[in-house]
Coordinates of C-alpha atoms in Angstrom, one line a residue:
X1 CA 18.0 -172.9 -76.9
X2 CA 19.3 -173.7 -73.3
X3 CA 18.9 -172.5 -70.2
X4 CA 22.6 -171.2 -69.8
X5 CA 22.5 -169.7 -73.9
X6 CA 19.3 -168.2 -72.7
X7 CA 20.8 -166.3 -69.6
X8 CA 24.1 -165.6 -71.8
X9 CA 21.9 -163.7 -74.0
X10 CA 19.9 -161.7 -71.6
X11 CA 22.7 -160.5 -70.0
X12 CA 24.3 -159.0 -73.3
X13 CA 21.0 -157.7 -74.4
X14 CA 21.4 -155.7 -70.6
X15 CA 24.5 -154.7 -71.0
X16 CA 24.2 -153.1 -74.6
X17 CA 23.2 -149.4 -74.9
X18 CA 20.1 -148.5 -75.4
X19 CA 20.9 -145.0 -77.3
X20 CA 22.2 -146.7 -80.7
X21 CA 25.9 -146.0 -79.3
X22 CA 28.2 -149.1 -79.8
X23 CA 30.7 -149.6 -77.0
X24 CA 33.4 -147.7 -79.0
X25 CA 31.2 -144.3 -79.0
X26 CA 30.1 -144.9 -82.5
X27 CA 27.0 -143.8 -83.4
X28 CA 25.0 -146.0 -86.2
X29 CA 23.2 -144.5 -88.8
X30 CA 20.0 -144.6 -87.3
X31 CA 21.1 -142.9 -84.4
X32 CA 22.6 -140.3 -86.6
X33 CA 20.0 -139.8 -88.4
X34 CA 17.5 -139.2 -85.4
X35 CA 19.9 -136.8 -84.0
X36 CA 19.8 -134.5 -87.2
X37 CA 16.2 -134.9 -86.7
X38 CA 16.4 -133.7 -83.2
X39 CA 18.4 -130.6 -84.2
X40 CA 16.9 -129.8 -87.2
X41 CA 13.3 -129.9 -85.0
X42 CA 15.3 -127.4 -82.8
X43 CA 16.7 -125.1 -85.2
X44 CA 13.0 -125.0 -87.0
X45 CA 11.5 -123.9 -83.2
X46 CA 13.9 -121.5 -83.1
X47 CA 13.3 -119.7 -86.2
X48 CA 9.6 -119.8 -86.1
X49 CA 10.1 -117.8 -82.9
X50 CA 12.1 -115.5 -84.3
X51 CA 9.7 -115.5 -87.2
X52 CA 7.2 -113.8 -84.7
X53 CA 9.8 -111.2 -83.7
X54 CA 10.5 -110.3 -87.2
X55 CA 6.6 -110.0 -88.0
X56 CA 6.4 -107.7 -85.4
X57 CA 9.0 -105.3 -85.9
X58 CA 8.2 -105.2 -89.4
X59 CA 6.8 -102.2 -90.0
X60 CA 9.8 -100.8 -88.5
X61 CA 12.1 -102.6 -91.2
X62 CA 9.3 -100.9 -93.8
X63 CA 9.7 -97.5 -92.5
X64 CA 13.2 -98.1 -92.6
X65 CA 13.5 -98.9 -96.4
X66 CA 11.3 -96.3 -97.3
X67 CA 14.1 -93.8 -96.2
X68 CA 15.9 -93.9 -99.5
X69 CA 13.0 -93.4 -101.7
X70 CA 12.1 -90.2 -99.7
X71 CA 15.6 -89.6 -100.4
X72 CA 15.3 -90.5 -104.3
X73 CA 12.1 -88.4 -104.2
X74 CA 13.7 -85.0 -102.5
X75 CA 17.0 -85.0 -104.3
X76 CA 15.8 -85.9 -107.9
X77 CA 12.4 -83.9 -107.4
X78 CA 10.6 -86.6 -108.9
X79 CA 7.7 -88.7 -107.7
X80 CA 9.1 -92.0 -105.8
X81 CA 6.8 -94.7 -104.1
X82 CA 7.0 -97.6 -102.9
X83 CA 4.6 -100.1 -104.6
X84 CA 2.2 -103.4 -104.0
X85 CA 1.3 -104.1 -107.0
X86 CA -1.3 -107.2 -106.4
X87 CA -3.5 -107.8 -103.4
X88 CA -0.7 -110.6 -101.3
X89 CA 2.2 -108.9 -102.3
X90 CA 2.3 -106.5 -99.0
X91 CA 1.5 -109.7 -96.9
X92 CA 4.4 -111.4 -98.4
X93 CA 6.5 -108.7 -98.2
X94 CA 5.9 -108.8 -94.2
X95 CA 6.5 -112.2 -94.2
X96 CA 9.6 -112.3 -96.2
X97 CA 10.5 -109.5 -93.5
X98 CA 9.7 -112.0 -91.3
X99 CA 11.7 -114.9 -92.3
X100 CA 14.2 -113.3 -92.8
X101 CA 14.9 -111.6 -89.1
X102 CA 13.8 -114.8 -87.5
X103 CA 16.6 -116.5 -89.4
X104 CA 19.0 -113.9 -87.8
X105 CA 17.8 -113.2 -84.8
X106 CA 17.8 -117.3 -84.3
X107 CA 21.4 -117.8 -85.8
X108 CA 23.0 -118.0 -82.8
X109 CA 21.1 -121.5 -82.0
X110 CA 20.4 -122.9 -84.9
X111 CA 24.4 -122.5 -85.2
X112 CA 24.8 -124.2 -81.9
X113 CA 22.6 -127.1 -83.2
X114 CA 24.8 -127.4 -86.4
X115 CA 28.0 -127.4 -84.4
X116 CA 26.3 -130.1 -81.7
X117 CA 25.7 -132.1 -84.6
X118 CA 29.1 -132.5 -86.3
X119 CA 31.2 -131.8 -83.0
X120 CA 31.7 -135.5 -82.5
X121 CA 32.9 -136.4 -85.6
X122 CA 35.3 -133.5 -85.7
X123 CA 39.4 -134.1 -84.2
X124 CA 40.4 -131.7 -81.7
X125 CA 42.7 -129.8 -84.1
X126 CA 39.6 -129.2 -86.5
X127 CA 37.2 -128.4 -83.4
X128 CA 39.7 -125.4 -82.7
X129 CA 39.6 -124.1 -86.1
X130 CA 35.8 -124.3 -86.3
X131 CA 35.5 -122.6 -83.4
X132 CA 38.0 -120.1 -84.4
X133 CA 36.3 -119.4 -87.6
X134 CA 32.9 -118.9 -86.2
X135 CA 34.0 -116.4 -83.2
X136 CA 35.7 -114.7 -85.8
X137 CA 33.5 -115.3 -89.0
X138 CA 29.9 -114.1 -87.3
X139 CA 30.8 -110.5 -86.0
X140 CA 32.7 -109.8 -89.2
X141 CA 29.6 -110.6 -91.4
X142 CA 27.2 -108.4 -88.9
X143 CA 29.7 -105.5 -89.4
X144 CA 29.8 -106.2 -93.5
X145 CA 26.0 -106.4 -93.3
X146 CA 26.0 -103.5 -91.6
X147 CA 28.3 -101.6 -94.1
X148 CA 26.0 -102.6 -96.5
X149 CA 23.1 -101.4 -95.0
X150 CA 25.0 -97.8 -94.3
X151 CA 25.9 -97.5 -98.7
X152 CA 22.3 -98.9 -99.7
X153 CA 20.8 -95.7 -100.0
X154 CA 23.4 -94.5 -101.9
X155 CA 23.2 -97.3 -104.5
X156 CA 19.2 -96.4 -104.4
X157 CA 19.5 -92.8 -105.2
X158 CA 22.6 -93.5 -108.0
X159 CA 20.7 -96.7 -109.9
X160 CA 17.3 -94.2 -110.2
X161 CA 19.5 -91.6 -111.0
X162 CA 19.9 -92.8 -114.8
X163 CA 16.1 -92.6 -115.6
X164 CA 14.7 -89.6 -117.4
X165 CA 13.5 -86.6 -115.9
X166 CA 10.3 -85.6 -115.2
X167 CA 9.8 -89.5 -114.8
X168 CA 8.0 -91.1 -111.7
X169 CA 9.9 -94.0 -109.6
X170 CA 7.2 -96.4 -109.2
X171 CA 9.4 -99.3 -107.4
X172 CA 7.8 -102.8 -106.5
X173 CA 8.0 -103.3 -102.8
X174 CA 9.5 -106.9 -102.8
X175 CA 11.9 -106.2 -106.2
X176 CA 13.2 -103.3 -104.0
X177 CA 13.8 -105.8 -101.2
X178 CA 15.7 -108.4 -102.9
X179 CA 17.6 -105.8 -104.3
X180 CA 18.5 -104.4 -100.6
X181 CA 18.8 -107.9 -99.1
X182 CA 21.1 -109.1 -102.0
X183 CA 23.4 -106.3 -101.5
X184 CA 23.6 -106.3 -98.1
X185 CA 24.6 -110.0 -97.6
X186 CA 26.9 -109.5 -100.5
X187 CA 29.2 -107.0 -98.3
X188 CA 28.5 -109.5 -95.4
X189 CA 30.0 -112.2 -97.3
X190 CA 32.8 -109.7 -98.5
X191 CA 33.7 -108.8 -95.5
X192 CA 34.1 -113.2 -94.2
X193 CA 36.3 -113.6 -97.2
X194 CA 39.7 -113.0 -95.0
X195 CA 38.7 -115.4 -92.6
X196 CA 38.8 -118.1 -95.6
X197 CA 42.3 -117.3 -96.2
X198 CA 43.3 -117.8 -92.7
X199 CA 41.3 -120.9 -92.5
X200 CA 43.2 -122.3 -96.1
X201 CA 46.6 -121.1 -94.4
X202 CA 45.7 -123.3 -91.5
X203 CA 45.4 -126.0 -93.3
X204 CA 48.4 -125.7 -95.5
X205 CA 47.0 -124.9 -98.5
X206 CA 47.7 -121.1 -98.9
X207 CA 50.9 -119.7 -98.0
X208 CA 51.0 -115.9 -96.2
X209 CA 53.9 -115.5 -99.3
X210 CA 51.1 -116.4 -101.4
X211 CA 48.6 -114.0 -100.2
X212 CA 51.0 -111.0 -99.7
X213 CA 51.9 -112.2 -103.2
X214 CA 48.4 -110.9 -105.0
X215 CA 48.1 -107.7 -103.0
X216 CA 47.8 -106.1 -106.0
X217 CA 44.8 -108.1 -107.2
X218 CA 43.3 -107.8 -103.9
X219 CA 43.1 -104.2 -103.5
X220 CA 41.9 -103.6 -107.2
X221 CA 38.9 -106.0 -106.7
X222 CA 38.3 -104.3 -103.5
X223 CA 38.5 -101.1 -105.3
X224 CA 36.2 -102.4 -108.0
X225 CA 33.8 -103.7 -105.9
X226 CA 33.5 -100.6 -103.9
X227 CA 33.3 -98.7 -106.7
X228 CA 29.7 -100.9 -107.8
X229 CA 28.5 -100.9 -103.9
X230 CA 28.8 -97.1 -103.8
X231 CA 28.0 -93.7 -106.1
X232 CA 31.1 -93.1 -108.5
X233 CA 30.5 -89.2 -107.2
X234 CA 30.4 -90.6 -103.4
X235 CA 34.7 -91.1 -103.0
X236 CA 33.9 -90.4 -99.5
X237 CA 32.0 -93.5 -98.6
X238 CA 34.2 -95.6 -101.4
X239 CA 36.9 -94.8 -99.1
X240 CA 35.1 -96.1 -96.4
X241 CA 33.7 -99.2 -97.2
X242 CA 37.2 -100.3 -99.1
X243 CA 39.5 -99.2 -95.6
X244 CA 38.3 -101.7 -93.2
X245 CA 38.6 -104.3 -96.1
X246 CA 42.1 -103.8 -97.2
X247 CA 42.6 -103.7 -93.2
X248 CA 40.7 -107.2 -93.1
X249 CA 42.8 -108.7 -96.3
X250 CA 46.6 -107.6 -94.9
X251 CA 45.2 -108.7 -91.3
X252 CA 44.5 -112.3 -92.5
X253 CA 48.2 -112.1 -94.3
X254 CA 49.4 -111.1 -90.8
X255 CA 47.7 -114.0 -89.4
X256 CA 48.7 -116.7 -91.9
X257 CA 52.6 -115.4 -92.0
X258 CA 52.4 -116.6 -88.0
X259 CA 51.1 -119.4 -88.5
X260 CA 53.7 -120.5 -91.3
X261 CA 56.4 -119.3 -89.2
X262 CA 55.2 -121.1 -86.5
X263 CA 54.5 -124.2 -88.6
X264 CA 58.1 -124.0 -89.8
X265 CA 60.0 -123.6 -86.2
X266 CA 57.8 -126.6 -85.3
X267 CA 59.1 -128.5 -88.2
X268 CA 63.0 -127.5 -87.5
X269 CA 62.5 -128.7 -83.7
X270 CA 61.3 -131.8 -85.3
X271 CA 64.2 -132.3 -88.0
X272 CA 66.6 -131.9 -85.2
X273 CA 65.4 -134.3 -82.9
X274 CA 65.4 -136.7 -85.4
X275 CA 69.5 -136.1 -86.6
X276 CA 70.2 -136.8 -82.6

């Protein structure tokens, strides 16, 4: 190699990047891939910490599912307990507790970390939808979550209803919990579902005539789904729970018939600049 290929060479080598980014802002595989790494190490830190939060407000979260079997016990006047039924099973239960607050309590950065990561790959049009759907996504899920949470001990008191009297409710502890979790993350996710028929409006695969269309069929699934979530003798909190989510479904067809009017002014503006 000669002297002059030899200083052609160092100077490229000085000029290229040194973070794996191509001139064009590309990012190579390897660079993507020690980015997720990066994140993921983040996200992980982040829930460990609130791991430790969780473990120590958990025997407040115990106290506070105990409630409806007190309430079980009182109404049915049978004996209801709470039970560990092999020597881990409480310390797994608290850690279960745990986990599951420190993923919570550290959503709002591990959800940063997610939308860091796939940010630059995302247009600007899809960057505003994404950021629309979260602002709008995450409170709506706290508030079905805590729905949930308000017809739990109902559900408690009506399932244990259907065994014999003068029988004893011996409930495992961690059954009872998956049970509670389950049902309150299913009325979280209940309670997103609108946002999902904005976000398929948006992107012109659901029409608002289309939504408003099934009405129907949306308010007699709510209806049914109510009905399972709450005591068939509890109308009161049927009501409740199905109100803000018939709100939620005609709100989203609101939503979506703006948009498609929106979309088709746009789209006569643009027909008649191109007859001039």
């Amino acid at each position: 190699m000669t002297r002059t290929e030899r200083t052609t060479r160092s100077s490229r080598e000085a000029r290229a990047p040194k973070s794996g980014k191509p001139r064009d802002g590309r990012m190579s595989l390897g660079a993507h891939l020690v980015e997720l790494r990066k994140r993921l190490f983040l996200a992980a830190i982040a829930i460990v910490l609130g791991m430790i939060a969780g473990w120590l407000v958990s025997d407040w979260v115990l106290n506070a599912l105990r409630v409806p079997i007190e309430q079980l016990a009182e109404e049915q006047g049978r004996v209801a307990s709470l039970n560990f039924t092999d020597i881990s099973s409480a310390f797994d239960l608290r850690l279960q507790i745990a986990f599951t607050v420190g993923v919570v309590v550290s959503s709002p950065f591990w959800l940063y970390q997610i939308w860091a990561f796939l940010m630059p790959g995302l247009k600007r049009k899809e960057k505003q939808y994404a950021v629309g759907f979260v602002l709008s996504a995450v409170p709506l899920f706290l508030l079905g979550c805590l729905a949930g949470w308000l017809v739990m001990p109902h559900m408690v008191v009506l399932l244990t209803g259907f065994a014999p009297q003068d029988t004893t409710a011996l409930i495992s502890a961690r059954t009872y919990y998956d049970f509670v979790l389950k049902l309150v993350l299913a009325i979280g996710i209940a309670f997103v579902l609108p946002v999902f028929l904005v976000l398929l409006n948006f992107a012109g695969v659901l029409s608002a005539k289309a939504i408003l269309k099934s009405w129907r069929i949306a308010i007699l699934a709510i209806t049914l789904f109510t009905a399972i979530a709450t005591p068939a003798a509890d109308v009161m909190s049927m009501f409740l729970l199905a109100i803000p989510m018939v709100i939620l479904y005609f709100g989203a067809a609101g939503i979506a018939f703006l948009n498609d009017r929106r979309r088709a002014k746009r789209a006569l503006a643009l027909d008649a600049e191109l007859a001039i």
